[in-house]
Amino acid sequence: MKLVLSLFALAVGAFGQVTYTRDVSRVFQAKCQQCHREGDIAPFALDSYEAAMTWAEDIQRAVEERRMPPWKPVDGHGEFQHNFGLSAEERDLILNWYRGGAEEGDPRDLPEPLPVTGEFRLGDPDVVLTMPQSYSLKRRGDTYRCFVIPTDFGSDRFIDAFQVVPGNRQVVHHVILYLDTSGKARQMDGQDGEPGYDCFGGPGDGIPLTLSSMAGGWVPGMATNRFPEGVGTLLPKGVDIIMQIHYYPGGRTNQEDQTKVGMYFAQGEVSKRLVYLPILNTTFRIPAGAENHEVTATFPIPPLFDATAYLVAPHMHLLGRQFKLEKIRPNGRVEPLIFIDNWDFNWQGFYQYQQPVRLNAFDRVRATCTFDNSEKNPRNPSNPLKIVRWGEGTEDEMCIGFLGVTFDRENFVPFNQPL
Ligand code: HEC
């Protein structure tokens, strides 16, 4: 082993030693600093040689075991914008740097630090909606809470982008925005004496889920894009925005948060509404103890409902292990839409396709969710183990692939029907 290592060091030496200043710092800028910067969600900044050295062993392990960076989609199953996964070369570079002695290198090789961006990456939003009150976290562990933000735009409005700005970056782990026109969320708001209400796998019990009741999601590290021209998400007049926040205090106490979201109104005429088509199965039953239980859902695109998919958001809870979404053409050909082989409820992304995906009438979309309901699953919330079915709670499960789509012929779509 030693010999192999020293041969390796020689080989690297021949091409120049991998150094922090010339090589590794650049990978950290591109793939780590979205989160590993001062005051953000990651527990430490990775912006100096000292920091890299302090954490070198953990970095080596996290990269080796593919825990970091937390980019979930497996390469080759759909291509996504702003992929912050490591390429094979970047991975090798970090690992070789560590094995080669974690050299600093010449300080003159350092890249310019990343520019400090303003709060909103797309510039000033048209409207900023803020949680009406700040929320103090009572628990040191994960907390899931829905906050209700009323709107008053005077008419229906379309947005083509939004950006969440966490009030407290150290604890806000993910945010999903739902839309409620039923008034139910308002009724639940504050019932337990605190702002908002508890919710876990959705907008809360009793809030109708329709094609147009989701507005999108945000996780740390995610970039914000505008939709293509003519595409927008409808915010009906007077709609309440439900901001579902997953707080991850990681043991920190006395945390306060007041998160906000900047909305960008679509410029020009919107001819296509972006809605979230859920490919789901609500009738499954996961036996207690099952380690590898597969649940599938198939959705045939009906005649006249040809669509274009811009993004995809898989959704399962704590028993989820793997998630796969595929398009099956009428001739049987299977095209991958996304594959996550190491599901983590904490990193639920909304992934935007590099190229929009066509879904033609008679294509079928198939979701395959794999669950681990055994005691080997460290995240299993049930003790003793039990049969698990569909539901909103932490101990229930879901199997959904949300596809953010527009329909070619919108007037056929029964937008206001509950699912
Ligand atoms: C999208 C945000 C994000 C990105 C990008 C990211 N990290 Fe992290 N990292 C975190 C968070 C949050 C934690 C805290 C523990 C957790 O949630 O898993 C963490 C923890 C760590 C840890 C310590 C805990 C462990 O798992 O060993 C290391 C080391 C680490 N990250 C290295 C990296 C490196 C190296 C990169 C880039 C190649 C990177 N991270 C990219 C968010 C991120």
Short mmCIF file of C-alpha atoms and ligand atoms in Angstrom, two decimals:
data_model
loop_
_atom_site.label_atom_id
_atom_site.label_comp_id
_atom_site.label_asym_id
_atom_site.label_seq_id
_atom_site.Cartn_x
_atom_site.Cartn_y
_atom_site.Cartn_z
CA MET A 1 0.00 0.00 0.00
CA LYS A 2 2.80 2.38 0.96
CA LEU A 3 4.57 1.63 -2.29
CA VAL A 4 1.44 2.31 -4.29
CA LEU A 5 0.98 5.59 -2.46
CA SER A 6 4.53 6.73 -3.06
CA LEU A 7 4.38 5.71 -6.72
CA PHE A 8 1.25 7.73 -6.90
CA ALA A 9 2.90 10.72 -5.25
CA LEU A 10 5.69 10.42 -7.82
CA ALA A 11 3.23 10.37 -10.68
CA VAL A 12 1.48 13.43 -9.34
CA GLY A 13 4.86 15.04 -8.83
CA ALA A 14 5.67 14.56 -12.47
CA PHE A 15 2.67 16.66 -13.47
CA GLY A 16 3.02 19.06 -10.58
CA GLN A 17 1.74 18.50 -7.09
CA VAL A 18 -1.95 19.15 -6.48
CA THR A 19 -2.07 22.27 -4.32
CA TYR A 20 -4.69 24.12 -2.39
CA THR A 21 -4.00 27.51 -3.91
CA ARG A 22 -3.98 26.41 -7.54
CA ASP A 23 -6.42 23.50 -7.63
CA VAL A 24 -8.50 22.66 -4.58
CA SER A 25 -9.52 26.25 -3.79
CA ARG A 26 -11.12 26.47 -7.22
CA VAL A 27 -13.19 23.34 -6.68
CA PHE A 28 -14.28 24.65 -3.27
CA GLN A 29 -15.42 27.87 -4.91
CA ALA A 30 -17.38 26.07 -7.59
CA LYS A 31 -18.90 23.24 -5.57
CA CYS A 32 -18.75 23.98 -1.83
CA GLN A 33 -18.94 27.68 -1.04
CA GLN A 34 -22.63 27.98 -1.92
CA CYS A 35 -23.12 26.56 1.57
CA HIS A 36 -19.67 26.52 3.18
CA ARG A 37 -19.35 30.25 3.68
CA GLU A 38 -19.65 32.48 6.71
CA GLY A 39 -23.14 32.40 8.23
CA ASP A 40 -24.62 29.88 5.80
CA ILE A 41 -26.17 26.46 6.41
CA ALA A 42 -22.93 24.45 6.47
CA PRO A 43 -21.20 24.30 9.85
CA PHE A 44 -17.95 25.92 8.65
CA ALA A 45 -16.59 28.03 5.79
CA LEU A 46 -14.24 26.48 3.24
CA ASP A 47 -12.59 29.65 2.06
CA SER A 48 -9.00 29.47 3.24
CA TYR A 49 -6.11 27.04 3.47
CA GLU A 50 -6.40 27.11 7.26
CA ALA A 51 -10.04 26.03 7.06
CA ALA A 52 -9.20 23.36 4.49
CA MET A 53 -6.48 21.99 6.78
CA THR A 54 -8.68 22.06 9.87
CA TRP A 55 -11.25 19.97 8.02
CA ALA A 56 -8.96 18.03 5.67
CA GLU A 57 -9.65 14.61 7.15
CA ASP A 58 -13.43 15.14 7.24
CA ILE A 59 -13.35 16.51 3.70
CA GLN A 60 -11.48 13.46 2.52
CA ARG A 61 -14.02 11.16 4.19
CA ALA A 62 -17.12 13.09 3.11
CA VAL A 63 -15.90 13.24 -0.50
CA GLU A 64 -14.76 9.62 -0.54
CA GLU A 65 -18.12 8.44 0.81
CA ARG A 66 -19.94 10.81 -1.55
CA ARG A 67 -21.80 12.52 1.29
CA MET A 68 -20.56 15.92 0.16
CA PRO A 69 -21.47 17.91 -1.80
CA PRO A 70 -25.13 16.94 -1.26
CA TRP A 71 -26.05 16.84 -4.96
CA LYS A 72 -28.45 13.94 -5.21
CA PRO A 73 -29.28 13.14 -8.86
CA VAL A 74 -27.11 10.37 -10.33
CA ASP A 75 -25.28 11.41 -13.51
CA GLY A 76 -26.69 10.05 -16.73
CA HIS A 77 -30.33 10.18 -15.58
CA GLY A 78 -31.46 13.58 -16.77
CA GLU A 79 -29.26 16.66 -17.09
CA PHE A 80 -29.85 19.54 -14.73
CA GLN A 81 -28.88 23.17 -14.49
CA HIS A 82 -26.49 24.33 -11.77
CA ASN A 83 -25.27 20.85 -10.99
CA PHE A 84 -23.03 21.19 -7.94
CA GLY A 85 -22.01 17.54 -7.88
CA LEU A 86 -18.30 16.81 -8.21
CA SER A 87 -17.07 15.55 -11.56
CA ALA A 88 -14.80 12.49 -11.41
CA GLU A 89 -11.80 14.79 -12.01
CA GLU A 90 -12.75 17.18 -9.22
CA ARG A 91 -13.27 14.32 -6.84
CA ASP A 92 -9.88 12.80 -7.69
CA LEU A 93 -8.28 16.19 -7.32
CA ILE A 94 -9.52 16.62 -3.76
CA LEU A 95 -8.61 13.05 -2.80
CA ASN A 96 -5.17 13.29 -4.45
CA TRP A 97 -4.52 16.56 -2.71
CA TYR A 98 -5.21 14.94 0.64
CA ARG A 99 -3.15 11.84 -0.12
CA GLY A 100 -0.30 13.95 -1.45
CA GLY A 101 0.05 15.74 1.88
CA ALA A 102 -2.53 18.53 1.50
CA GLU A 103 0.04 21.04 0.18
CA GLU A 104 -0.73 24.72 0.31
CA GLY A 105 1.12 25.79 -2.85
CA ASP A 106 2.06 29.28 -3.96
CA PRO A 107 -0.30 31.95 -2.54
CA ARG A 108 -0.04 33.78 -5.88
CA ASP A 109 -1.97 30.90 -7.48
CA LEU A 110 -5.09 31.65 -5.43
CA PRO A 111 -8.20 32.57 -7.44
CA GLU A 112 -9.99 35.86 -6.79
CA PRO A 113 -12.49 35.35 -3.97
CA LEU A 114 -16.05 34.93 -5.22
CA PRO A 115 -17.87 38.24 -5.51
CA VAL A 116 -20.20 38.98 -2.63
CA THR A 117 -23.62 38.87 -4.20
CA GLY A 118 -26.51 40.97 -2.98
CA GLU A 119 -29.31 39.33 -1.11
CA PHE A 120 -31.25 38.68 -4.31
CA ARG A 121 -29.25 37.15 -7.14
CA LEU A 122 -31.61 38.28 -9.89
CA GLY A 123 -31.70 41.87 -8.65
CA ASP A 124 -34.51 43.58 -6.77
CA PRO A 125 -37.69 41.49 -6.76
CA ASP A 126 -41.05 43.04 -7.66
CA VAL A 127 -42.40 42.08 -4.29
CA VAL A 128 -40.90 40.67 -1.11
CA LEU A 129 -43.15 38.60 1.15
CA THR A 130 -41.94 38.14 4.70
CA MET A 131 -43.16 35.86 7.48
CA PRO A 132 -45.55 38.10 9.44
CA GLN A 133 -43.73 37.42 12.73
CA SER A 134 -40.41 35.91 13.62
CA TYR A 135 -40.50 32.37 14.90
CA SER A 136 -38.45 31.09 17.85
CA LEU A 137 -37.39 27.50 17.62
CA LYS A 138 -38.26 25.54 20.71
CA ARG A 139 -36.60 22.31 19.71
CA ARG A 140 -32.93 21.63 19.11
CA GLY A 141 -33.85 18.99 16.53
CA ASP A 142 -35.66 19.10 13.18
CA THR A 143 -38.76 21.26 13.13
CA TYR A 144 -41.29 21.47 10.30
CA ARG A 145 -43.57 24.48 10.33
CA CYS A 146 -45.93 26.18 7.87
CA PHE A 147 -46.29 29.97 7.88
CA VAL A 148 -49.12 31.80 6.17
CA ILE A 149 -48.39 34.98 4.22
CA PRO A 150 -51.39 36.77 2.73
CA THR A 151 -51.01 38.57 -0.62
CA ASP A 152 -52.82 41.55 -2.00
CA PHE A 153 -51.86 42.12 -5.63
CA GLY A 154 -55.32 43.36 -6.63
CA SER A 155 -55.52 40.84 -9.50
CA ASP A 156 -54.15 37.49 -10.67
CA ARG A 157 -50.41 37.75 -11.20
CA PHE A 158 -47.85 35.46 -12.81
CA ILE A 159 -44.35 35.04 -11.45
CA ASP A 160 -41.47 33.57 -13.43
CA ALA A 161 -38.96 33.31 -10.59
CA PHE A 162 -38.70 33.54 -6.85
CA GLN A 163 -35.89 33.43 -4.36
CA VAL A 164 -36.06 32.48 -0.73
CA VAL A 165 -33.86 34.45 1.64
CA PRO A 166 -33.61 32.61 4.93
CA GLY A 167 -33.89 34.88 7.94
CA ASN A 168 -31.44 32.66 9.77
CA ARG A 169 -29.21 30.81 7.32
CA GLN A 170 -27.79 28.55 9.96
CA VAL A 171 -31.06 26.80 10.62
CA VAL A 172 -33.31 27.10 7.53
CA HIS A 173 -32.77 23.84 5.69
CA HIS A 174 -35.46 23.78 3.05
CA VAL A 175 -38.52 25.77 2.05
CA ILE A 176 -41.50 24.71 -0.04
CA LEU A 177 -44.08 27.23 -1.18
CA TYR A 178 -47.72 26.19 -1.48
CA LEU A 179 -50.69 28.28 -2.54
CA ASP A 180 -53.98 28.27 -0.66
CA THR A 181 -57.17 29.87 -1.88
CA SER A 182 -59.43 27.84 0.45
CA GLY A 183 -58.78 29.96 3.55
CA LYS A 184 -57.96 26.81 5.56
CA ALA A 185 -54.34 27.71 6.19
CA ARG A 186 -55.41 31.03 7.75
CA GLN A 187 -57.69 29.14 10.09
CA MET A 188 -54.89 26.87 11.28
CA ASP A 189 -52.42 29.73 11.65
CA GLY A 190 -51.48 30.43 15.26
CA GLN A 191 -53.89 27.90 16.81
CA ASP A 192 -51.19 26.57 19.11
CA GLY A 193 -50.19 30.05 20.28
CA GLU A 194 -47.15 30.29 17.96
CA PRO A 195 -46.94 31.76 14.46
CA GLY A 196 -47.91 29.23 11.78
CA TYR A 197 -48.76 25.57 12.37
CA ASP A 198 -46.92 22.24 12.36
CA CYS A 199 -46.78 20.43 9.02
CA PHE A 200 -44.42 17.80 7.65
CA GLY A 201 -44.99 16.14 4.29
CA GLY A 202 -47.25 18.75 2.73
CA PRO A 203 -49.08 22.04 3.28
CA GLY A 204 -51.01 20.68 6.26
CA ASP A 205 -54.04 18.46 6.83
CA GLY A 206 -57.13 19.56 4.97
CA ILE A 207 -55.43 21.92 2.50
CA PRO A 208 -56.52 20.75 -0.94
CA LEU A 209 -53.65 19.71 -3.20
CA THR A 210 -54.45 20.68 -6.77
CA LEU A 211 -52.37 20.94 -9.91
CA SER A 212 -51.78 24.58 -9.16
CA SER A 213 -51.27 24.55 -5.40
CA MET A 214 -47.49 24.30 -5.39
CA ALA A 215 -45.29 27.22 -6.30
CA GLY A 216 -41.85 25.68 -5.91
CA GLY A 217 -39.12 24.90 -3.46
CA TRP A 218 -35.75 25.97 -2.26
CA VAL A 219 -32.78 24.25 -0.62
CA PRO A 220 -29.42 25.81 0.28
CA GLY A 221 -27.03 26.03 -2.62
CA MET A 222 -29.81 26.22 -5.16
CA ALA A 223 -29.54 28.82 -7.89
CA THR A 224 -32.46 30.94 -9.03
CA ASN A 225 -33.46 31.10 -12.68
CA ARG A 226 -36.26 32.75 -14.54
CA PHE A 227 -38.55 30.48 -16.53
CA PRO A 228 -38.40 30.77 -20.33
CA GLU A 229 -40.37 33.65 -21.79
CA GLY A 230 -44.12 33.15 -21.76
CA VAL A 231 -44.05 30.65 -18.86
CA GLY A 232 -45.19 31.59 -15.36
CA THR A 233 -46.71 30.37 -12.10
CA LEU A 234 -50.13 31.84 -11.37
CA LEU A 235 -50.70 33.57 -8.04
CA PRO A 236 -54.47 33.98 -7.98
CA LYS A 237 -55.83 37.25 -6.61
CA GLY A 238 -55.75 37.27 -2.81
CA VAL A 239 -53.97 33.90 -2.53
CA ASP A 240 -52.28 32.94 0.72
CA ILE A 241 -48.71 31.73 0.36
CA ILE A 242 -47.90 28.85 2.67
CA MET A 243 -44.21 28.79 3.41
CA GLN A 244 -43.25 25.39 4.71
CA ILE A 245 -39.90 25.52 6.44
CA HIS A 246 -37.73 22.69 7.61
CA TYR A 247 -35.52 23.96 10.41
CA TYR A 248 -32.35 22.07 11.15
CA PRO A 249 -30.89 23.69 14.26
CA GLY A 250 -28.29 20.91 14.66
CA GLY A 251 -28.39 21.33 18.44
CA ARG A 252 -28.19 25.15 18.34
CA THR A 253 -30.53 26.72 20.87
CA ASN A 254 -32.39 30.03 21.05
CA GLN A 255 -32.70 30.40 17.31
CA GLU A 256 -35.05 32.94 15.74
CA ASP A 257 -36.07 33.09 12.13
CA GLN A 258 -38.04 35.37 9.86
CA THR A 259 -37.61 34.12 6.31
CA LYS A 260 -38.73 36.02 3.23
CA VAL A 261 -39.28 35.29 -0.41
CA GLY A 262 -38.71 37.66 -3.32
CA MET A 263 -41.14 37.27 -6.23
CA TYR A 264 -40.42 38.29 -9.81
CA PHE A 265 -43.47 39.02 -11.93
CA ALA A 266 -43.32 37.52 -15.41
CA GLN A 267 -42.29 40.06 -18.00
CA GLY A 268 -44.49 40.14 -21.06
CA GLU A 269 -47.52 38.01 -21.79
CA VAL A 270 -47.72 34.60 -20.11
CA SER A 271 -49.17 32.02 -22.45
CA LYS A 272 -48.27 28.92 -20.47
CA ARG A 273 -48.94 28.20 -16.83
CA LEU A 274 -46.37 26.15 -15.02
CA VAL A 275 -48.09 23.60 -12.80
CA TYR A 276 -46.83 20.65 -10.78
CA LEU A 277 -48.06 17.37 -12.19
CA PRO A 278 -47.79 14.78 -9.40
CA ILE A 279 -46.92 11.24 -10.49
CA LEU A 280 -48.05 9.48 -7.33
CA ASN A 281 -49.25 6.35 -5.66
CA THR A 282 -51.42 6.84 -2.57
CA THR A 283 -52.56 3.25 -1.98
CA PHE A 284 -49.36 1.47 -1.04
CA ARG A 285 -48.65 -0.50 2.10
CA ILE A 286 -45.07 -0.95 3.24
CA PRO A 287 -44.76 -4.06 5.43
CA ALA A 288 -43.04 -3.65 8.80
CA GLY A 289 -39.42 -4.74 8.46
CA ALA A 290 -39.29 -4.60 4.64
CA GLU A 291 -35.82 -3.43 3.59
CA ASN A 292 -36.37 -2.89 -0.08
CA HIS A 293 -40.03 -2.27 -0.74
CA GLU A 294 -40.82 -0.94 -4.20
CA VAL A 295 -43.84 1.24 -4.92
CA THR A 296 -44.57 2.37 -8.45
CA ALA A 297 -46.88 4.94 -9.97
CA THR A 298 -47.58 5.27 -13.67
CA PHE A 299 -49.22 8.21 -15.33
CA PRO A 300 -50.20 7.96 -18.99
CA ILE A 301 -50.26 11.33 -20.75
CA PRO A 302 -53.83 11.45 -22.09
CA PRO A 303 -54.63 12.48 -25.67
CA LEU A 304 -54.61 16.30 -26.03
CA PHE A 305 -52.53 16.72 -22.84
CA ASP A 306 -49.12 16.93 -24.49
CA ALA A 307 -46.79 18.77 -22.14
CA THR A 308 -43.29 20.12 -21.61
CA ALA A 309 -41.49 19.46 -18.33
CA TYR A 310 -39.08 22.10 -17.02
CA LEU A 311 -38.29 20.70 -13.63
CA VAL A 312 -38.67 17.71 -11.37
CA ALA A 313 -39.01 17.37 -7.61
CA PRO A 314 -39.06 13.90 -6.05
CA HIS A 315 -40.82 13.56 -2.71
CA MET A 316 -40.72 10.79 -0.12
CA HIS A 317 -40.31 10.91 3.65
CA LEU A 318 -37.85 9.22 6.03
CA LEU A 319 -38.16 5.63 4.77
CA GLY A 320 -37.25 6.62 1.20
CA ARG A 321 -34.10 5.01 -0.16
CA GLN A 322 -34.22 5.45 -3.91
CA PHE A 323 -36.35 7.40 -6.33
CA LYS A 324 -36.55 6.97 -10.05
CA LEU A 325 -38.65 8.74 -12.66
CA GLU A 326 -38.76 7.57 -16.27
CA LYS A 327 -40.58 8.36 -19.44
CA ILE A 328 -41.78 5.34 -21.40
CA ARG A 329 -42.45 6.00 -25.04
CA PRO A 330 -45.29 4.19 -26.84
CA ASN A 331 -42.65 2.00 -28.57
CA GLY A 332 -41.42 0.87 -25.13
CA ARG A 333 -38.25 2.95 -25.10
CA VAL A 334 -37.40 4.14 -21.60
CA GLU A 335 -35.81 7.55 -21.01
CA PRO A 336 -34.53 8.51 -17.55
CA LEU A 337 -35.97 11.70 -16.02
CA ILE A 338 -34.15 11.51 -12.67
CA PHE A 339 -32.58 8.90 -10.40
CA ILE A 340 -31.64 9.41 -6.77
CA ASP A 341 -29.89 6.38 -5.33
CA ASN A 342 -29.35 7.72 -1.84
CA TRP A 343 -32.50 9.58 -0.83
CA ASP A 344 -32.21 12.06 2.01
CA PHE A 345 -35.33 13.90 3.18
CA ASN A 346 -33.08 16.80 4.14
CA TRP A 347 -32.00 17.45 0.57
CA GLN A 348 -35.21 17.62 -1.41
CA GLY A 349 -34.33 19.47 -4.55
CA PHE A 350 -36.35 21.10 -7.29
CA TYR A 351 -34.15 20.24 -10.26
CA GLN A 352 -34.40 22.26 -13.45
CA TYR A 353 -33.71 20.39 -16.69
CA GLN A 354 -30.92 21.57 -18.92
CA GLN A 355 -33.25 20.99 -21.88
CA PRO A 356 -37.03 20.93 -21.32
CA VAL A 357 -38.43 17.40 -21.68
CA ARG A 358 -41.33 16.67 -24.06
CA LEU A 359 -44.16 14.53 -22.75
CA ASN A 360 -46.37 13.58 -25.65
CA ALA A 361 -49.81 12.02 -25.52
CA PHE A 362 -49.48 8.24 -24.98
CA ASP A 363 -46.08 8.56 -23.32
CA ARG A 364 -46.18 7.17 -19.80
CA VAL A 365 -44.32 8.56 -16.82
CA ARG A 366 -43.33 6.01 -14.21
CA ALA A 367 -42.14 6.72 -10.69
CA THR A 368 -40.44 3.99 -8.68
CA CYS A 369 -39.97 4.63 -4.96
CA THR A 370 -37.93 2.23 -2.87
CA PHE A 371 -38.48 2.22 0.89
CA ASP A 372 -36.57 0.78 3.82
CA ASN A 373 -38.98 0.11 6.67
CA SER A 374 -36.54 -2.05 8.62
CA GLU A 375 -34.62 -1.24 11.75
CA LYS A 376 -31.48 -1.02 9.63
CA ASN A 377 -32.76 2.35 8.44
CA PRO A 378 -31.36 4.79 11.01
CA ARG A 379 -33.98 7.37 10.02
CA ASN A 380 -36.93 5.03 10.63
CA PRO A 381 -39.14 7.01 13.03
CA SER A 382 -41.25 3.99 14.10
CA ASN A 383 -40.25 1.90 17.06
CA PRO A 384 -41.69 -0.74 17.18
CA LEU A 385 -41.83 -1.12 13.40
CA LYS A 386 -45.26 -0.86 11.81
CA ILE A 387 -47.01 -1.05 8.46
CA VAL A 388 -46.64 2.31 6.77
CA ARG A 389 -49.10 3.92 4.39
CA TRP A 390 -49.65 7.24 2.61
CA GLY A 391 -50.01 10.29 4.83
CA GLU A 392 -48.66 13.70 5.79
CA GLY A 393 -47.11 12.77 9.14
CA THR A 394 -43.47 11.97 9.97
CA GLU A 395 -44.36 8.30 10.40
CA ASP A 396 -46.34 8.15 7.14
CA GLU A 397 -44.88 7.96 3.66
CA MET A 398 -45.34 9.47 0.25
CA CYS A 399 -44.21 8.49 -3.22
CA ILE A 400 -44.49 11.44 -5.58
CA GLY A 401 -42.57 12.74 -8.54
CA PHE A 402 -43.65 16.33 -9.12
CA LEU A 403 -43.04 17.43 -12.69
CA GLY A 404 -43.16 21.16 -13.30
CA VAL A 405 -44.92 21.25 -16.67
CA THR A 406 -46.81 23.43 -19.09
CA PHE A 407 -49.54 21.95 -21.28
CA ASP A 408 -49.62 22.66 -25.02
CA ARG A 409 -53.39 23.11 -24.91
CA GLU A 410 -54.14 24.81 -21.64
CA ASN A 411 -57.86 25.22 -22.09
CA PHE A 412 -58.34 21.45 -21.73
CA VAL A 413 -56.77 21.34 -18.30
CA PRO A 414 -59.19 21.24 -15.36
CA PHE A 415 -56.97 23.51 -13.28
CA ASN A 416 -59.25 23.97 -10.31
CA GLN A 417 -60.09 20.33 -9.76
CA PRO A 418 -58.59 18.88 -6.59
CA LEU A 419 -56.46 15.85 -7.43
C1 HEC B 1 -25.81 22.59 -0.68
C2 HEC B 1 -25.03 22.91 0.46
C3 HEC B 1 -23.66 22.28 0.62
C4 HEC B 1 -22.69 22.14 -0.34
C5 HEC B 1 -22.73 22.58 -1.79
C6 HEC B 1 -21.59 21.47 0.32
N1 HEC B 1 -21.88 21.22 1.62
FE1 HEC B 1 -20.68 20.29 3.01
N2 HEC B 1 -22.14 20.47 4.41
C7 HEC B 1 -23.36 21.10 4.24
C8 HEC B 1 -24.14 20.97 5.47
C9 HEC B 1 -25.54 21.54 5.68
C10 HEC B 1 -23.37 20.25 6.37
C11 HEC B 1 -23.77 19.83 7.81
C12 HEC B 1 -24.09 18.37 7.91
C13 HEC B 1 -25.15 17.86 6.94
O1 HEC B 1 -26.21 18.47 6.76
O2 HEC B 1 -24.90 16.80 6.32
C14 HEC B 1 -22.11 19.95 5.69
C15 HEC B 1 -21.07 19.24 6.26
C16 HEC B 1 -19.84 19.02 5.67
C17 HEC B 1 -18.72 18.36 6.31
C18 HEC B 1 -18.66 17.84 7.74
C19 HEC B 1 -19.60 16.76 8.03
C20 HEC B 1 -19.37 15.50 7.27
O3 HEC B 1 -20.32 15.08 6.59
O4 HEC B 1 -18.26 14.96 7.32
C21 HEC B 1 -17.70 18.33 5.38
C22 HEC B 1 -16.31 17.74 5.58
C23 HEC B 1 -18.19 18.97 4.17
N3 HEC B 1 -19.49 19.38 4.38
C24 HEC B 1 -17.44 19.14 3.02
C25 HEC B 1 -17.95 19.68 1.84
C26 HEC B 1 -17.17 19.84 0.64
C27 HEC B 1 -15.71 19.44 0.48
C28 HEC B 1 -18.00 20.38 -0.31
C29 HEC B 1 -17.69 20.69 -1.76
C30 HEC B 1 -16.95 19.71 -2.49
C31 HEC B 1 -19.29 20.58 0.32
N4 HEC B 1 -19.22 20.15 1.62
C32 HEC B 1 -20.40 21.13 -0.32
C33 HEC B 1 -23.80 21.71 3.08
C34 HEC B 1 -23.13 21.72 1.85
#
